[in-house]
C-alpha positions as CSV (number, residue, x, y, z in Angstrom):
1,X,-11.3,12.9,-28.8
2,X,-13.0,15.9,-28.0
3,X,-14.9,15.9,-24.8
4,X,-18.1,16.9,-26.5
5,X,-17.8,13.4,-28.4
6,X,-17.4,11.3,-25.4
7,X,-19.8,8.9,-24.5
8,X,-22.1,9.3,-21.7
9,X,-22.6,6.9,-18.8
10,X,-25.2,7.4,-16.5
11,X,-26.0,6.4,-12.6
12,X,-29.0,4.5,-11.8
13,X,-31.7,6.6,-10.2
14,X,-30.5,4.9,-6.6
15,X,-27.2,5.8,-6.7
16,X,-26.4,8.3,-5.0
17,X,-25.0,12.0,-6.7
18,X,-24.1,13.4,-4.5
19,X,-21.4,10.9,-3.0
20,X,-19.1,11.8,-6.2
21,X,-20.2,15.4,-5.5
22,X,-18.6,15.5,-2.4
23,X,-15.6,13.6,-3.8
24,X,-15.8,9.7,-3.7
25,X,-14.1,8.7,-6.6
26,X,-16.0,5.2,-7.2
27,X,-18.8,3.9,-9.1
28,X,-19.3,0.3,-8.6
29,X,-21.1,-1.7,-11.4
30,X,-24.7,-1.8,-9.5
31,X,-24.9,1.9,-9.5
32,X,-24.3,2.3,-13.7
33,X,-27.1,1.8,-15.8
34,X,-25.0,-0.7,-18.0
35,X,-26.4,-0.9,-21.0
36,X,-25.3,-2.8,-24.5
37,X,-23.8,0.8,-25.5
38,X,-22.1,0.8,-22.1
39,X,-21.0,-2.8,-22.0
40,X,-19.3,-2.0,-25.4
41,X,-17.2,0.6,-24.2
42,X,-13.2,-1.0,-24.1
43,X,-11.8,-1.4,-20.5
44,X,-10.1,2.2,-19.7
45,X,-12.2,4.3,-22.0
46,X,-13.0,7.9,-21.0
47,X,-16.3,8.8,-20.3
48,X,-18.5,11.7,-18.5
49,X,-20.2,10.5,-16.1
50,X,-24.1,11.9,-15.8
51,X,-26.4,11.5,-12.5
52,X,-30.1,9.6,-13.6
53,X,-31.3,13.4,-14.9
54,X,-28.5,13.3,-17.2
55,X,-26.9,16.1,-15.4
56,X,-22.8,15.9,-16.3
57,X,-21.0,15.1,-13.1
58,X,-17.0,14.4,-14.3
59,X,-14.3,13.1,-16.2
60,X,-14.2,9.1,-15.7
61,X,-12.9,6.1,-16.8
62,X,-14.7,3.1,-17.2
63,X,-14.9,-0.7,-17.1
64,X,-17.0,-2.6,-17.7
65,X,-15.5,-6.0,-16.3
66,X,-14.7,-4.9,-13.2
67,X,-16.5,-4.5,-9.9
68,X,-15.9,-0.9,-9.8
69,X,-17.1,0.3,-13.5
70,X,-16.2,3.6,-12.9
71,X,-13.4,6.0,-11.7
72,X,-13.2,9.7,-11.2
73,X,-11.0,11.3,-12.9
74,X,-11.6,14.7,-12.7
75,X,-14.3,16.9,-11.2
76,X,-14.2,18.9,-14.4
77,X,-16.4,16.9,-16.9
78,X,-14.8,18.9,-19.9
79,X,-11.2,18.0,-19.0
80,X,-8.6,16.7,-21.7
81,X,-6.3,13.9,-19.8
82,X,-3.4,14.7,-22.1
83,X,0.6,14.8,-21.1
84,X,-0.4,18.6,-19.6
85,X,-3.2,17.0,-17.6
86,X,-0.9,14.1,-16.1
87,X,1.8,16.3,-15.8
88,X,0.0,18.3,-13.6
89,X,-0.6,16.0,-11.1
90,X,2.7,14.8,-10.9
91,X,4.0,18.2,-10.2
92,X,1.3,18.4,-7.3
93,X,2.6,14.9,-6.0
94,X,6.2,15.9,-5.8
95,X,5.5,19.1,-4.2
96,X,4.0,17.3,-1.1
97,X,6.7,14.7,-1.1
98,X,9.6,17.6,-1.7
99,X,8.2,18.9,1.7
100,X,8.3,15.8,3.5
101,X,11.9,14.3,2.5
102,X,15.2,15.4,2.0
103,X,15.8,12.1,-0.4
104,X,13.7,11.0,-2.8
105,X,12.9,8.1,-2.1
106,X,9.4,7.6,-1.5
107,X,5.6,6.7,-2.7
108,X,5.5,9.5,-5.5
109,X,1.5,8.3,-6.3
110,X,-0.5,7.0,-3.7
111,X,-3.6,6.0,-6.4
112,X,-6.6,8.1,-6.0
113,X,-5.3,10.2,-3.0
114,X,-2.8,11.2,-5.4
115,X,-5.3,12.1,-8.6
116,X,-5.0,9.1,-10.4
117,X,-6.9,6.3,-9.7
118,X,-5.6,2.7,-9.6
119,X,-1.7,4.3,-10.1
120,X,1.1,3.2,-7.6
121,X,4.2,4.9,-8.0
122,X,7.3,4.2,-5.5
123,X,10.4,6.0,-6.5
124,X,14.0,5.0,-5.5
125,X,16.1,8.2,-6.3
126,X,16.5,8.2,-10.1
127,X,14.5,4.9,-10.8
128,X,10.7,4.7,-10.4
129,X,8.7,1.7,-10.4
130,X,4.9,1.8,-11.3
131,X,1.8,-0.4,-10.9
132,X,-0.5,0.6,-13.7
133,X,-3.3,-1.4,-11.4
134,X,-6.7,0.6,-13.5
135,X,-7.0,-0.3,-17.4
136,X,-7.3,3.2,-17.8
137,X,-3.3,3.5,-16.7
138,X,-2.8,0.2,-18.7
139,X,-3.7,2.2,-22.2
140,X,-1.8,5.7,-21.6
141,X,1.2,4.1,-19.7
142,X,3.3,5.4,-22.7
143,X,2.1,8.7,-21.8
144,X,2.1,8.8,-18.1
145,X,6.1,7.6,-18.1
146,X,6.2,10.4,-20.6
147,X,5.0,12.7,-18.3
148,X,6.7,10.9,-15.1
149,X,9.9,11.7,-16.5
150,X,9.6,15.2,-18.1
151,X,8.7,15.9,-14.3
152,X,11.3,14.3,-12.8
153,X,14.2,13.7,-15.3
154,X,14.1,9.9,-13.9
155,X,16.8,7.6,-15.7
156,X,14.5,4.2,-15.2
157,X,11.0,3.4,-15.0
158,X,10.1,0.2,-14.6
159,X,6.6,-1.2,-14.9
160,X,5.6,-3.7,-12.5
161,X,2.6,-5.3,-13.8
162,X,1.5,-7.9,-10.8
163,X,-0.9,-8.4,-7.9
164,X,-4.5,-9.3,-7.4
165,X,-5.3,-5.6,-7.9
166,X,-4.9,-6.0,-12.0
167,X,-6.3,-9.3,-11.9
168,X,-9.8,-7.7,-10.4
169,X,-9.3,-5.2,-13.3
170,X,-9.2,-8.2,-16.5
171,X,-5.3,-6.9,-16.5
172,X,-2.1,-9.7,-17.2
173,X,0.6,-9.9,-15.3
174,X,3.8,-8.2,-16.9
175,X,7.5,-7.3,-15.5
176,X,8.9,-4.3,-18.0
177,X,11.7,-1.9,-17.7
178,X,9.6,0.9,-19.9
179,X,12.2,3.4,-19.5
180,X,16.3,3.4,-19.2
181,X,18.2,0.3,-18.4
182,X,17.5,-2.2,-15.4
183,X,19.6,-1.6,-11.9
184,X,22.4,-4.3,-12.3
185,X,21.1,-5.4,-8.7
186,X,19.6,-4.6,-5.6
187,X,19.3,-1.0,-5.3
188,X,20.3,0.7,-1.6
189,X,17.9,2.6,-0.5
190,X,18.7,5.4,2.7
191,X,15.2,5.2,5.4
192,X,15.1,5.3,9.4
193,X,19.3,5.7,9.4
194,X,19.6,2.3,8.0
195,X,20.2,0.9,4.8
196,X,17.9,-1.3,3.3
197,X,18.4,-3.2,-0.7
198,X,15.4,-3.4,-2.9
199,X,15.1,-5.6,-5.2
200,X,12.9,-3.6,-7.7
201,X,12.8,-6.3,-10.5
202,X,12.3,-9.4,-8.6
203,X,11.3,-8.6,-5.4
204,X,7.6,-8.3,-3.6
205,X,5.1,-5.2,-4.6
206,X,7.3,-2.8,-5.9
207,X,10.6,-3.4,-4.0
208,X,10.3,-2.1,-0.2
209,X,7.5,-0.9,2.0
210,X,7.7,3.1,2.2
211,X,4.4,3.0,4.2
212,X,5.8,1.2,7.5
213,X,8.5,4.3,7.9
214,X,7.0,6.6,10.6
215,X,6.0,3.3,12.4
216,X,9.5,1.7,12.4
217,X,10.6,4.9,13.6
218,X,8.8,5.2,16.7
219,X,9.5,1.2,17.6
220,X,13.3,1.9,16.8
221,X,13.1,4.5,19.4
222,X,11.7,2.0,22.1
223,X,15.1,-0.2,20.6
224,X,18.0,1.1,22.3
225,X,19.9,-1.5,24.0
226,X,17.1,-4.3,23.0
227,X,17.1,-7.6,22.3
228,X,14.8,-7.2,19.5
229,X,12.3,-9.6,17.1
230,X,11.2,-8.9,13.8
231,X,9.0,-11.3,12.4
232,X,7.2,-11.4,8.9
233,X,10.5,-8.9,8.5
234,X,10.5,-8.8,4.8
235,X,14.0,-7.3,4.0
236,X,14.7,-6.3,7.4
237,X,12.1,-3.3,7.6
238,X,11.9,-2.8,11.5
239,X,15.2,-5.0,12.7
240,X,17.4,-2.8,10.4
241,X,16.0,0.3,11.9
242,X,16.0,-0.9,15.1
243,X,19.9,-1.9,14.9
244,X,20.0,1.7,13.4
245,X,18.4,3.5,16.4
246,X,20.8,1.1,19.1
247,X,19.3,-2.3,19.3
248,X,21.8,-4.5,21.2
249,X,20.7,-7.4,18.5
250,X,17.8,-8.3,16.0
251,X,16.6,-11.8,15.1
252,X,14.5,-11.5,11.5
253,X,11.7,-14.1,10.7
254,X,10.7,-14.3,7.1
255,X,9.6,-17.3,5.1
256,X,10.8,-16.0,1.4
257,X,15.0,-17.0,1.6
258,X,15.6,-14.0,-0.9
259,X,14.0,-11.2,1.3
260,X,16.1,-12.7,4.2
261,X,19.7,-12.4,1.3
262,X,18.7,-8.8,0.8
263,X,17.9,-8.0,5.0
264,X,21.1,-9.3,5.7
265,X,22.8,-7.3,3.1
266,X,21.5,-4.5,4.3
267,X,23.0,-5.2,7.6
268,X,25.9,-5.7,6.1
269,X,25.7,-2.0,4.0
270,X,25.0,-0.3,7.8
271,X,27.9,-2.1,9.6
272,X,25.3,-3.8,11.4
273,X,26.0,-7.7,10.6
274,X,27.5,-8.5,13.8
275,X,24.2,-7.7,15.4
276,X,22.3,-8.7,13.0
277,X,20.5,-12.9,12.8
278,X,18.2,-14.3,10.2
279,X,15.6,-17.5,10.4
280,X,13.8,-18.4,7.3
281,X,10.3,-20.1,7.8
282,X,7.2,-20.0,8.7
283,X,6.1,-17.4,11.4
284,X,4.2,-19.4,13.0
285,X,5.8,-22.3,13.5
286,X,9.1,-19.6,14.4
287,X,7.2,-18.2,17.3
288,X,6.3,-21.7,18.2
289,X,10.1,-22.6,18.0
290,X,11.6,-19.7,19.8
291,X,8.5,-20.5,22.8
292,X,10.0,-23.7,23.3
293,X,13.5,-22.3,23.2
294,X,12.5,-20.3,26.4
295,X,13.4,-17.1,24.2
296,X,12.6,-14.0,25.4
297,X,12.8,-10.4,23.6
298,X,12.3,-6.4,25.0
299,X,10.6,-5.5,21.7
300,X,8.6,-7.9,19.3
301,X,7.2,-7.3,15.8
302,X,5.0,-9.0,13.7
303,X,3.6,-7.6,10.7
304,X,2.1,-9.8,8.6
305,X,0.7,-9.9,5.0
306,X,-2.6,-8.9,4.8
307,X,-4.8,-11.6,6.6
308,X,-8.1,-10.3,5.5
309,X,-8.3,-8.7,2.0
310,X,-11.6,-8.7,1.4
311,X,-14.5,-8.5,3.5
312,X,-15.2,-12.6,2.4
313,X,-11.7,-13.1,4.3
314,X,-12.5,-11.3,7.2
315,X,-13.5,-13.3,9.8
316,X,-11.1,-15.7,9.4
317,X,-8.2,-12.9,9.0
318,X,-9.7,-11.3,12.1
319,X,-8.7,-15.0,13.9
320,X,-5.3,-15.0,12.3
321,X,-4.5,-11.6,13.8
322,X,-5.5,-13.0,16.9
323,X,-3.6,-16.3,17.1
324,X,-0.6,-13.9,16.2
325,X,-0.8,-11.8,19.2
326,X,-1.6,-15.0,21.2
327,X,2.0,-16.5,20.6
328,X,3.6,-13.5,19.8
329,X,2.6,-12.4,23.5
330,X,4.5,-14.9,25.7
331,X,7.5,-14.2,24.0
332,X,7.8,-10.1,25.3
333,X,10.0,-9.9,28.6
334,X,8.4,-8.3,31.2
335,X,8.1,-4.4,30.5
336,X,8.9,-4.7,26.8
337,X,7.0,-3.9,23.9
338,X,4.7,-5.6,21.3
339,X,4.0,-4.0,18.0
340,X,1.0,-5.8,16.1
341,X,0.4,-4.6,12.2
342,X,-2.1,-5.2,9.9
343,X,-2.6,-4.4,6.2
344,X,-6.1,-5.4,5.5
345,X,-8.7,-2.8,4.9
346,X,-10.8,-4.8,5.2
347,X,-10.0,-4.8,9.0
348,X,-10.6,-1.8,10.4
349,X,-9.0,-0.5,13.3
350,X,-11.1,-1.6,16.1
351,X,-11.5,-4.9,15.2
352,X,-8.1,-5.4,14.2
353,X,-7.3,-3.9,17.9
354,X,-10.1,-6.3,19.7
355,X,-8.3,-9.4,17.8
356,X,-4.7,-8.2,19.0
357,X,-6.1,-7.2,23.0
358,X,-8.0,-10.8,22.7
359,X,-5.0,-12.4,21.6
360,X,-2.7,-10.5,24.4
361,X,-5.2,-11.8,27.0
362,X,-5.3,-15.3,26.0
363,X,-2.3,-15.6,26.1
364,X,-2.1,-14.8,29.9
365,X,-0.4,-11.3,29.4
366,X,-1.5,-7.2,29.8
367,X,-0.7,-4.2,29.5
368,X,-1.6,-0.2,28.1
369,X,-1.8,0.4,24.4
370,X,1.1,3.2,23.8
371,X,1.0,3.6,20.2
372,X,-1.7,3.6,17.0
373,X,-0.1,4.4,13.8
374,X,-0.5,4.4,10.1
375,X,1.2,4.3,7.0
376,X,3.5,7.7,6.4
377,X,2.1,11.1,4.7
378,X,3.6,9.9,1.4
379,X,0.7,7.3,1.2
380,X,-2.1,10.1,1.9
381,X,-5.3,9.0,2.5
382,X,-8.7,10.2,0.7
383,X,-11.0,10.6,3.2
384,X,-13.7,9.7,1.4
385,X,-12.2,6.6,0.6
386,X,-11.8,4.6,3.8
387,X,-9.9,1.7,1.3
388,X,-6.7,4.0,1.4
389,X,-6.2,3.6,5.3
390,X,-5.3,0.0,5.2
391,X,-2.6,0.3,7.3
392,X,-2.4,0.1,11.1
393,X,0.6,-0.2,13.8
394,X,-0.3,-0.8,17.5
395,X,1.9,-0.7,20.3
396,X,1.8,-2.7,23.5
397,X,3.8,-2.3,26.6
398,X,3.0,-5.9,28.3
């Protein structure tokens, strides 16, 4: 379709113009004069997008069904997204994540930081797995794992089509290998000097959490010779790189039994078993348990699931983070270290950091804030887009 031929859509004289000017790349549903022509448009059509004096602004994509009706595409309001257009993206992508690590393995497409909005794609050396999480991405997926592997030569893509993300956009869930053959197992993947086993068909989000890296680097540091505690640990993400950087031992406290299989045989791929214990259950009721045990540990982790997803969930996520650091607390020896994590935008960082100090001080304990991280430069943020800095580390020395 030639660009000339595609339909308009048009904000409302309120909206704002110049916020997609200066590069936010939403339009939610109240700012688009949704009309019956409008309404009509299928979920991922191209569109150009006009202010309220019909003025062409960019490229978007729109739909209709979801909160946000529109996203950006491109500034340019005559580009063509065709193979070229995604390719070029890609190739911008890698070139960033070329700079940053000697292995590729990574997040290759961090969504609308990346160019493409509502695309996550994690790669694990020569398989990739995508989250096609806009309709727009839904539509052309044949044509951006085209493009994903002219630029990369990739020998598997796999489309992981889950999450409440596609559900917002009217999108079913769907587990596909779109490219290649499926790994025969759990693939090894190199991070932190420890080796962790993703389980890219079966296990949570795409596999493993790339964003956590530069965080479990800096804890592992604070790790040598420590008795250390990992809860919410997933498949090992901060005990495996803690045993890695000289952790004496690491106890790992998750409640899903097959992220627990696959820390353990991780420990077991960095000759780390021996120092290496798991307890499957709830966190809470674990940090309960190892209270009454009279269990103490030099370095502590919890990072949960997102507690607060949405801003509905907040306050209640905001008291969740709390009563975390609460019983995490009691449980740091004397001089040892705390590391509280949080995933919810919707939490942003000074509240999430009152709920943890609150917490901390409830629970009888004190102490300096060391350490405020995020996720890792291969999950960019737009800084117009406060949504992609979800992620936030603290560190407390008690």
């Amino acid at each position: 379709m030639s660009q000339s031929s595609l339909p308009r859509v048009r904000l409302l004289p309120k909206a704002k113009p110049q916020a997609i000017r200066h590069g936010f790349p939403w339009v939610y549903a109240n700012e688009l004069v949704l009309d019956r022509r409008t309404k009509a448009l299928a979920p991922g059509a191209l569109a150009v997008l006009q202010d309220a004096e019909r003025r062409d602004l960019a490229l978007v994509t729109v739909n209709p069904a979801s909160r946000i009706a529109a996203r950006v595409l491109d500034r340019d309001p005559g580009a063509v997204l065709d193979e070229d257009w995604l390719r070029r993206r890609l190739k911008r992508a890698l070139s960033l994540r070329a700079a940053l690590y000697d292995v590729p393995c990574y997040r290759l497409i961090h969504a609308e930081a990346d160019g493409l909005p509502g695309v996550v794609i994690d790669r694990f050396g020569d398989i990739a797995v995508v989250q096609p999480n806009a309709a727009w991405a839904e539509t052309r997926l044949d044509l951006l794992v085209q493009a994903l592997v002219a630029e990369t030569g990739l020998a598997c893509v796999i489309k992981n089509g889950t999450g409440r993300a596609r559900a917002l956009e009217g999108l079913p869930e769907e587990m596909a290998v779109v490219h290649g053959r499926a790994p025969d197992g759990p693939v090894p993947v190199p991070m932190n000097g420890a080796t962790y086993m993703a389980d890219l068909m079966g296990g949570q989000k795409t596999g493993l959490f790339y964003d956590q890296r530069p965080n479990q680097a800096f804890v592992a540091g604070l790790a040598r010779g420590a008795r250390v505690l990992d809860v919410f640990s997933h498949v090992g993400g901060f005990s495996l790189a803690a045993l890695a950087g000289g952790a004496a031992s690491a106890l790992a406290v998750d409640g899903s039994s097959p992220a627990l299989e696959l820390a353990r045989a991780g420990a077991k791929a960095g000759g780390m078993a021996d120092r290496f214990e798991t307890r499957q259950g709830d966190a809470f009721e674990a940090l309960a348990g190892l209270s009454d045990e009279g269990e103490t540990f030099d370095v502590v982790i919890c990072d949960p699931p997102a507690f607060a997803p949405s801003k509905k969930t907040l306050e209640p996520g905001l008291r969740a983070y709390e009563r975390i650091a609460r019983m995490a607390a009691p449980l740091v020896a004397e001089g040892g270290f705390l590391a509280l994590c949080s995933c919810s935008h919707a939490a942003d960082l000074k509240r999430f950091r009152d709920a943890s100090a609150r917490g901390i001080g409830k629970a009888g304990r004190r102490g300096p804030l060391i350490h405020t991280g995020f996720a890792g430069p291969d999950h960019p943020q737009l800084p117009q887009l406060a949504e992609s800095g979800y992620l936030k580390a603290l560190v407390f020395r008690l």
